[in-house]
XYZ file of C-alpha atoms in Angstrom:
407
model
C 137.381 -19.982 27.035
C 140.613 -19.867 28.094
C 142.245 -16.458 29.293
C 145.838 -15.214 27.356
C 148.611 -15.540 29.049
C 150.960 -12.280 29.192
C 154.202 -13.758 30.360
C 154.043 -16.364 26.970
C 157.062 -15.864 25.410
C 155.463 -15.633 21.678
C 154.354 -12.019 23.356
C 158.022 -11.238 24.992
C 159.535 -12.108 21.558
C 156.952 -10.133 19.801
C 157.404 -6.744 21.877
C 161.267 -7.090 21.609
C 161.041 -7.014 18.087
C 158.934 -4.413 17.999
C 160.951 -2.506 19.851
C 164.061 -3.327 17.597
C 162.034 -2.000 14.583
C 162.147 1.372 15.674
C 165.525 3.537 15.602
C 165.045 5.945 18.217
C 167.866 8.279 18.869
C 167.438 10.305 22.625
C 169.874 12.791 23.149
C 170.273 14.098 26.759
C 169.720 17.611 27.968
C 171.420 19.216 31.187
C 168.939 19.466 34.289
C 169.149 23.310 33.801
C 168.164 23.616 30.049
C 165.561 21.314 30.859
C 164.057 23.947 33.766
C 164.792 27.101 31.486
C 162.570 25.083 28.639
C 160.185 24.265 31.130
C 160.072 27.807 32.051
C 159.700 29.278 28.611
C 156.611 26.190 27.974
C 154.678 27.357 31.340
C 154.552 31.231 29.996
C 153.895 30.675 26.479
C 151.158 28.293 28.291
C 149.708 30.445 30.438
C 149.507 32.783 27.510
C 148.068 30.445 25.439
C 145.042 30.854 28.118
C 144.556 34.180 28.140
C 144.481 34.385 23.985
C 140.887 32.295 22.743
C 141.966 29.652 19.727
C 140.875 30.810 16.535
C 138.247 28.937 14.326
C 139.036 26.096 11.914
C 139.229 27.630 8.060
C 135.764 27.174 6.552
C 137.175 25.929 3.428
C 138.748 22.988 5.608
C 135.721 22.244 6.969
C 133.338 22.462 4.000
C 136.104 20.064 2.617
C 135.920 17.600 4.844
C 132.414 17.762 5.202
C 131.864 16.626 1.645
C 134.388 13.845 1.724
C 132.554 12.873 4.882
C 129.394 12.754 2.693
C 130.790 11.149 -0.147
C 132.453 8.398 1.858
C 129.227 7.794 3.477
C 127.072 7.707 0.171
C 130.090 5.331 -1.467
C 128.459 1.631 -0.817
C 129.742 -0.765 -3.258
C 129.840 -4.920 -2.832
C 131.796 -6.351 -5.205
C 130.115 -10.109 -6.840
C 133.297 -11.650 -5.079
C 132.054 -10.537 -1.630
C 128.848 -11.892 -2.440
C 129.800 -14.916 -3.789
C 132.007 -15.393 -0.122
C 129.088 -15.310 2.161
C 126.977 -17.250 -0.588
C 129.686 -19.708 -0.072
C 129.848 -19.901 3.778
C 126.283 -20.638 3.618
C 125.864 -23.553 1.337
C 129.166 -24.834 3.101
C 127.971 -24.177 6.624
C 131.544 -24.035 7.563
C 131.787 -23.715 11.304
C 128.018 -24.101 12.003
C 127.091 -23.360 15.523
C 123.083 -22.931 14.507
C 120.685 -25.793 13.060
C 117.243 -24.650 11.613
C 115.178 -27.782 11.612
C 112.227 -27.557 8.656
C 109.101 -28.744 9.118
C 109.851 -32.045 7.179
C 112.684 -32.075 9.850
C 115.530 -31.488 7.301
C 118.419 -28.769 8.784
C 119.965 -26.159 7.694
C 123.256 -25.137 8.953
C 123.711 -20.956 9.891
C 125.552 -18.929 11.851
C 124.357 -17.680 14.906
C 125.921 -14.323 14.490
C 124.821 -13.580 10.729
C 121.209 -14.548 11.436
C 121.398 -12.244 14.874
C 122.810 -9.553 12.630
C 120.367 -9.918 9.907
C 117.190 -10.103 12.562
C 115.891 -9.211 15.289
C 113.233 -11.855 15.315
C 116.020 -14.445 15.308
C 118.051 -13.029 17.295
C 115.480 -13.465 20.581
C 114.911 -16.766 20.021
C 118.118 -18.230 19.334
C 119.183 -15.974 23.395
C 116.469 -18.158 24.577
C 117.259 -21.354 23.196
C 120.073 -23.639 24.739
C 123.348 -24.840 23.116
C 123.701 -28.341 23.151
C 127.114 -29.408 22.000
C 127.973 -25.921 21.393
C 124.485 -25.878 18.740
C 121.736 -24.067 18.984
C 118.206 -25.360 17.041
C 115.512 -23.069 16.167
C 112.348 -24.616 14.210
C 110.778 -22.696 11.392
C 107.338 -24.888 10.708
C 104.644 -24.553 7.761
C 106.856 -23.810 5.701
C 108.570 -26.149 2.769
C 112.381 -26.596 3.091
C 113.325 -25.175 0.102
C 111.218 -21.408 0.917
C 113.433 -21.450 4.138
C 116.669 -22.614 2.238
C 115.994 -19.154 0.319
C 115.549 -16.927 2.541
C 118.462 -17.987 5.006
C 120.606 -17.585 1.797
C 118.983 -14.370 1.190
C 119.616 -13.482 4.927
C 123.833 -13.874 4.327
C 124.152 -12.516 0.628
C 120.699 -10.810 -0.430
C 120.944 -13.092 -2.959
C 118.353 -15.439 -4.813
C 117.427 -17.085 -7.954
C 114.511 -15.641 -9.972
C 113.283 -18.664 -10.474
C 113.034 -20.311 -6.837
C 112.014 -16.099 -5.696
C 108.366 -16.884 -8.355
C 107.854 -20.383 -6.799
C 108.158 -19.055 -3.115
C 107.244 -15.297 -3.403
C 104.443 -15.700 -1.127
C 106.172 -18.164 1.605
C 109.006 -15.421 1.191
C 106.562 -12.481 1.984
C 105.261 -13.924 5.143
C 109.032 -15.034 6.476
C 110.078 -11.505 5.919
C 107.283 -9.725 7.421
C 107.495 -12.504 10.823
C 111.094 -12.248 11.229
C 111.677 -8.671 10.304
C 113.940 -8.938 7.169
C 112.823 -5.401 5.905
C 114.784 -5.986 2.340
C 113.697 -9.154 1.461
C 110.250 -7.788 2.396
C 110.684 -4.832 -0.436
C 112.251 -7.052 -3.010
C 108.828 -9.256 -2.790
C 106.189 -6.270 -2.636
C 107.931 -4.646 -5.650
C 108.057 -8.045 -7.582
C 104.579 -8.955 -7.078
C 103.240 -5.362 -7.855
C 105.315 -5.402 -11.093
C 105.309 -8.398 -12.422
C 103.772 -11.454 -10.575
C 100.614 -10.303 -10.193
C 97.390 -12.437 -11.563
C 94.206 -12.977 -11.736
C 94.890 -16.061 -10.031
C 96.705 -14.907 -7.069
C 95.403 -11.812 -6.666
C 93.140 -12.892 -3.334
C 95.946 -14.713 -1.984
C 98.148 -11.850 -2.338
C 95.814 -9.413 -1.074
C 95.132 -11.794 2.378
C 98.778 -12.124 2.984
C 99.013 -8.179 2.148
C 96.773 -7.499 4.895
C 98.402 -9.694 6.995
C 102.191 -8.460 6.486
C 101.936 -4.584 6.216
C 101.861 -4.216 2.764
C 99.478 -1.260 2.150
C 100.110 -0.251 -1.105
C 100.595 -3.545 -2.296
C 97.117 -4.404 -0.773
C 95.401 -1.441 -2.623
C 96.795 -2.557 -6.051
C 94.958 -6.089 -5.449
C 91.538 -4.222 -4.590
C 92.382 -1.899 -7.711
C 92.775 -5.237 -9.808
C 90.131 -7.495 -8.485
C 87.616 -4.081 -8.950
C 88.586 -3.860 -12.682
C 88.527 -7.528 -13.352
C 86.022 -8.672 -10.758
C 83.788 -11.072 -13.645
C 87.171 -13.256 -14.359
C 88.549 -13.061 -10.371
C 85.172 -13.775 -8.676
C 85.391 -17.341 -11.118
C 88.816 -18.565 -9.674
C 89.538 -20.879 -7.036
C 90.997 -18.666 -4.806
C 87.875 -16.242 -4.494
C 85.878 -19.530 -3.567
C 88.318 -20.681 -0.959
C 88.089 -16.730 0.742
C 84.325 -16.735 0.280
C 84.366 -19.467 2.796
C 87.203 -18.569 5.104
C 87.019 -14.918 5.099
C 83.449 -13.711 4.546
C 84.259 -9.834 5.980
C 86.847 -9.512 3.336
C 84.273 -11.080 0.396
C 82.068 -8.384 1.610
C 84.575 -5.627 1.849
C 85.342 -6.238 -1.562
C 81.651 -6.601 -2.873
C 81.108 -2.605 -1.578
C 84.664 -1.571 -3.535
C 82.668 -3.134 -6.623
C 79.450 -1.230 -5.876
C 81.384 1.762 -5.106
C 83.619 1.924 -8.091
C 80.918 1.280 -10.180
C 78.967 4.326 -8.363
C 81.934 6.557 -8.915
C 81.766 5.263 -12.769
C 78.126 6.154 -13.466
C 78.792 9.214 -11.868
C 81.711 9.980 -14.046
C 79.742 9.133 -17.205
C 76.818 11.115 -16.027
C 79.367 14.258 -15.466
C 80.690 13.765 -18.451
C 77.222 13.484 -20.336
C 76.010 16.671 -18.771
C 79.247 18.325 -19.699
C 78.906 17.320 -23.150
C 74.989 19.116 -23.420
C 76.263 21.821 -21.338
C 78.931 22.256 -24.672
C 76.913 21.869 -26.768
C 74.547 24.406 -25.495
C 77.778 26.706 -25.876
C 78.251 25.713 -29.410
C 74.737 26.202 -30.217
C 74.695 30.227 -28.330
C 77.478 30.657 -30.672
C 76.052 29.617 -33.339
C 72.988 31.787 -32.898
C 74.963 34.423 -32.552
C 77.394 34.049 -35.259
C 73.967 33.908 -37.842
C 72.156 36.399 -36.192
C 75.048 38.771 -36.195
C 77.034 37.908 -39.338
C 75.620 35.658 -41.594
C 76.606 32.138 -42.469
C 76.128 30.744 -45.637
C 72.450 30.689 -46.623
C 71.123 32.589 -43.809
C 71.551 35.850 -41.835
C 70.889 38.873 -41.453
C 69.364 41.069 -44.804
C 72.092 43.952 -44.626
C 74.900 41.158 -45.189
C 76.093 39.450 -48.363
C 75.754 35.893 -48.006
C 78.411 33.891 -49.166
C 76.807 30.616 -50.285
C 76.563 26.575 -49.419
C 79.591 25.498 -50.503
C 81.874 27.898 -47.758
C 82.796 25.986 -44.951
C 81.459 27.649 -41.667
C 83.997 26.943 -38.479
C 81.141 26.371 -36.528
C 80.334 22.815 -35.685
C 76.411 24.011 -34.424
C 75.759 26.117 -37.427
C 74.435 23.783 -39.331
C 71.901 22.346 -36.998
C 70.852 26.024 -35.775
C 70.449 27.036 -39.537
C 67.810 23.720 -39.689
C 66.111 25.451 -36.756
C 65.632 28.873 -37.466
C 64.287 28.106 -41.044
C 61.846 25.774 -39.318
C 61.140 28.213 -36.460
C 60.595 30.887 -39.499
C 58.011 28.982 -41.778
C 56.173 27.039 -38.831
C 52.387 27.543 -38.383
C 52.100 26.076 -35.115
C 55.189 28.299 -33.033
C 54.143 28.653 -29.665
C 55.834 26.999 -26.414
C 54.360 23.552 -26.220
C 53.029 22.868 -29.832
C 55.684 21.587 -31.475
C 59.113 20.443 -29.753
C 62.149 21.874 -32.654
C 60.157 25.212 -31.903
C 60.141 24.337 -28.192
C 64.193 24.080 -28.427
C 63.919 27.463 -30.158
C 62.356 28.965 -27.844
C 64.552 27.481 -25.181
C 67.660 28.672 -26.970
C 66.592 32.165 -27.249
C 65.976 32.702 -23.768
C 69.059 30.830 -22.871
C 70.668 33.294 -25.071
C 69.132 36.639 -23.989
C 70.319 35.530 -19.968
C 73.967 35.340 -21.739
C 73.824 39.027 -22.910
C 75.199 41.548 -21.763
C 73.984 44.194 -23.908
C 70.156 43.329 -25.280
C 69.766 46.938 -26.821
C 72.839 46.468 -29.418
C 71.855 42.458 -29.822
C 70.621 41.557 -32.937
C 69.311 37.856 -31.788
C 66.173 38.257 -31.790
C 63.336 39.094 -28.958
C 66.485 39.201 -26.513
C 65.389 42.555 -25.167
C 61.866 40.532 -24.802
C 63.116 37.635 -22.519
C 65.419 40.359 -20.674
C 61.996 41.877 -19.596
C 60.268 38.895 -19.642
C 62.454 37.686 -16.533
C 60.887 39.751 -14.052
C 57.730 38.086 -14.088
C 58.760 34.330 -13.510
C 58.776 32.712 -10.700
C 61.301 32.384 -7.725
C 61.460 28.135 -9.050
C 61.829 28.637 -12.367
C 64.763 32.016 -12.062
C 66.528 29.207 -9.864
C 66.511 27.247 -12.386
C 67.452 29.416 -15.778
C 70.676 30.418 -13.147
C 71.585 26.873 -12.790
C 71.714 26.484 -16.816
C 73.753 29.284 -17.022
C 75.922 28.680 -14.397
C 76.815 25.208 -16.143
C 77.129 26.828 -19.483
C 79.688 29.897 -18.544
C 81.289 26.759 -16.774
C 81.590 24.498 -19.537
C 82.713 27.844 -21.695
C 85.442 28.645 -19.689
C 86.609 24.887 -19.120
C 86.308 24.020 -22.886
C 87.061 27.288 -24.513
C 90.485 27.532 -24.810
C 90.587 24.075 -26.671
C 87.983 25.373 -29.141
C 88.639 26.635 -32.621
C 87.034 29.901 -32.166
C 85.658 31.791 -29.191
C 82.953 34.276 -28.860
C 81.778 36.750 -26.838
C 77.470 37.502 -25.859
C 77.576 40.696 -27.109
């Protein structure tokens, strides 16, 4: 390139006009006003040196510190300016860069957008040589029309929903091997929101692995674990059965393990269930034993009759099992099972009490003395009931219609 030349008269002309634009009046000042100015200027100098500069107002600087900030959050591209660089690129006006594809069609660029836009490009168009004043860079495996995109995208972050769903997946893996960070987000975040199916979930999760894409990576596992029956029929689980056995396996122990967590769940969630209803049933007991319910209780109160609702959903049941406790011949531990659960319950109950002498359940005081002659194995295991039950009362009883106290 040719250097300027300073003596052109273009730039004479230019600087004399310049010059003529500015009316500049100097008025001239006798040698010794001059020195008794210069004078005055070197004291109130020195001065100045002895006398530190006071601080900037705070208010000024708070000020310009948020009109700093809000210039630096204020970003906004008008369609116009898009539309501009969306233009240079389909015209390829002033090309110096050809992108051959791999059915050797080319696509014009720029070589200082696409250095601008990555840093991928940018090393291998400094090692490739201009011929002509173009450079040529080869993008293969890919189609023409997935690289037309993202160049476009590359200049004007720009793209048509409808070419973006054909190529999501060719787009993916150009952004992650060229490090176009945005384009990468704009494909993650359209695949894990909307483009996401049961057919493309492998692919997606293989090229997820492959490009950095964590999280979208864990929402294929999540999907292909929830919907394993319909994925583990579609072509694409065939085709990574054969080419990627580790990750068939990988995702064969998700299954197992999700499932393991889910039998789990239901079984914590069954025990919970008997550990509430063991509640419902000690305060049931209680509630009869103590006050009375409908057709049963205690002979110093006034019953008030079948048809009064009771608010306790175990009443009924333990009402059943008391009048069959009552009236059965058989009644001992062993013989017959409702007198078995009787048993059970009353025990269960007299470990809840805190007071036996002022209970009215009956034999609580019994089973309160009766627990110093089991053994180690089975005290472990009465403690372990209860446990669960105070657990399940104090998880559960705020959400219940009535609470109760073993009194």
């Amino acid at each position: 390139m040719a250097s300027l030349d300073l003596d052109t008269p273009w730039l004479a002309s230019s600087i004399e006009s310049f010059d003529g634009s500015l009316d500049i009046h100097i008025e001239e000042v006798s040698s010794s006003a001059s020195l008794d100015s210069l004078d005055k200027s070197k004291s109130i100098i020195h001065c100045s040196q002895t006398i530190p500069k006071p601080p900037p107002l705070p208010a000024k600087i708070c000020q310009r510190t948020k009109n700093q900030r809000c210039l630096s959050k204020s970003c906004f591209v008008p369609k116009e300016t898009k539309d501009l660089w969306d233009r240079l690129f389909r015209e390829g006006y002033a090309a110096d860069v050809y992108i051959i594809t791999e059915n050797g069609s080319v696509i014009p660029a720029h070589y200082s957008v696409l250095c601008v836009a990555s840093a991928v490009l940018e090393n291998f168009l400094r090692q490739s040589k201009a011929k002509n004043g173009i450079r040529y860079i080869k993008i293969p495996g890919l189609p023409y029309d997935a690289i037309y995109v993202f160049i476009r995208f590359l200049y004007s972050s720009c793209y048509d929903e409808g070419e973006m769903k054909k190529f999501v997946l060719h787009l993916l893996v150009l952004s992650h091997s060229y490090s176009v960070p945005s384009l990468k987000k704009v494909c993650v975040d359209l695949l894990e929101q909307r483009w996401l199916t049961t057919e493309n979930v492998i692919d997606v999760l293989q090229l997820a692995k492959n490009c950095d894409a964590p999280r979208l990576s864990l929402i294929c596992v999540r999907m292909i674990v929830k919907d394993f029956k319909t994925i583990s029929l579609t072509e694409g689980w065939k085709v990574m059965k054969r080419a990627n056995p580790s990750l068939e396996q990988e995702l064969l122990e998700s299954v197992v393990e999700a499932d393991s967590r889910k039998e789990e769940r239901l079984k914590k969630i069954e025990e919970k269930k008997v550990y509430l209803q063991l509640y419902e049933a000690m305060e049931a007991l209680l509630h009869i034993c103590k006050e009375g319910c409908r057709t049963i209780g205690p002979c110093d109160k006034v019953l008030k009759g079948s048809q009064v609702s009771c608010p306790f959903p175990a009443c009924k049941g333990i009402e059943t099992l008391v009048r069959h406790f009552s009236s059965c011949k058989t009644r001992v531990p062993g013989g017959c099972m409702q007198c078995k659960r009787m048993w059970q319950l009353l025990e269960l109950h007299s470990r809840m009490c805190s007071e036996p002498d002022l209970c009215k359940v009956p034999l609580c005081r019994h089973f309160k003395e009766k627990m110093q002659q089991q053994s180690k194995k089975d005290e472990a295991k009465w403690k372990l009931l209860v446990s669960k039950v105070v657990a399940t009362k104090n998880a559960f009883g705020p959400f219940m219609s009535r609470r109760s106290s073993f009194s």
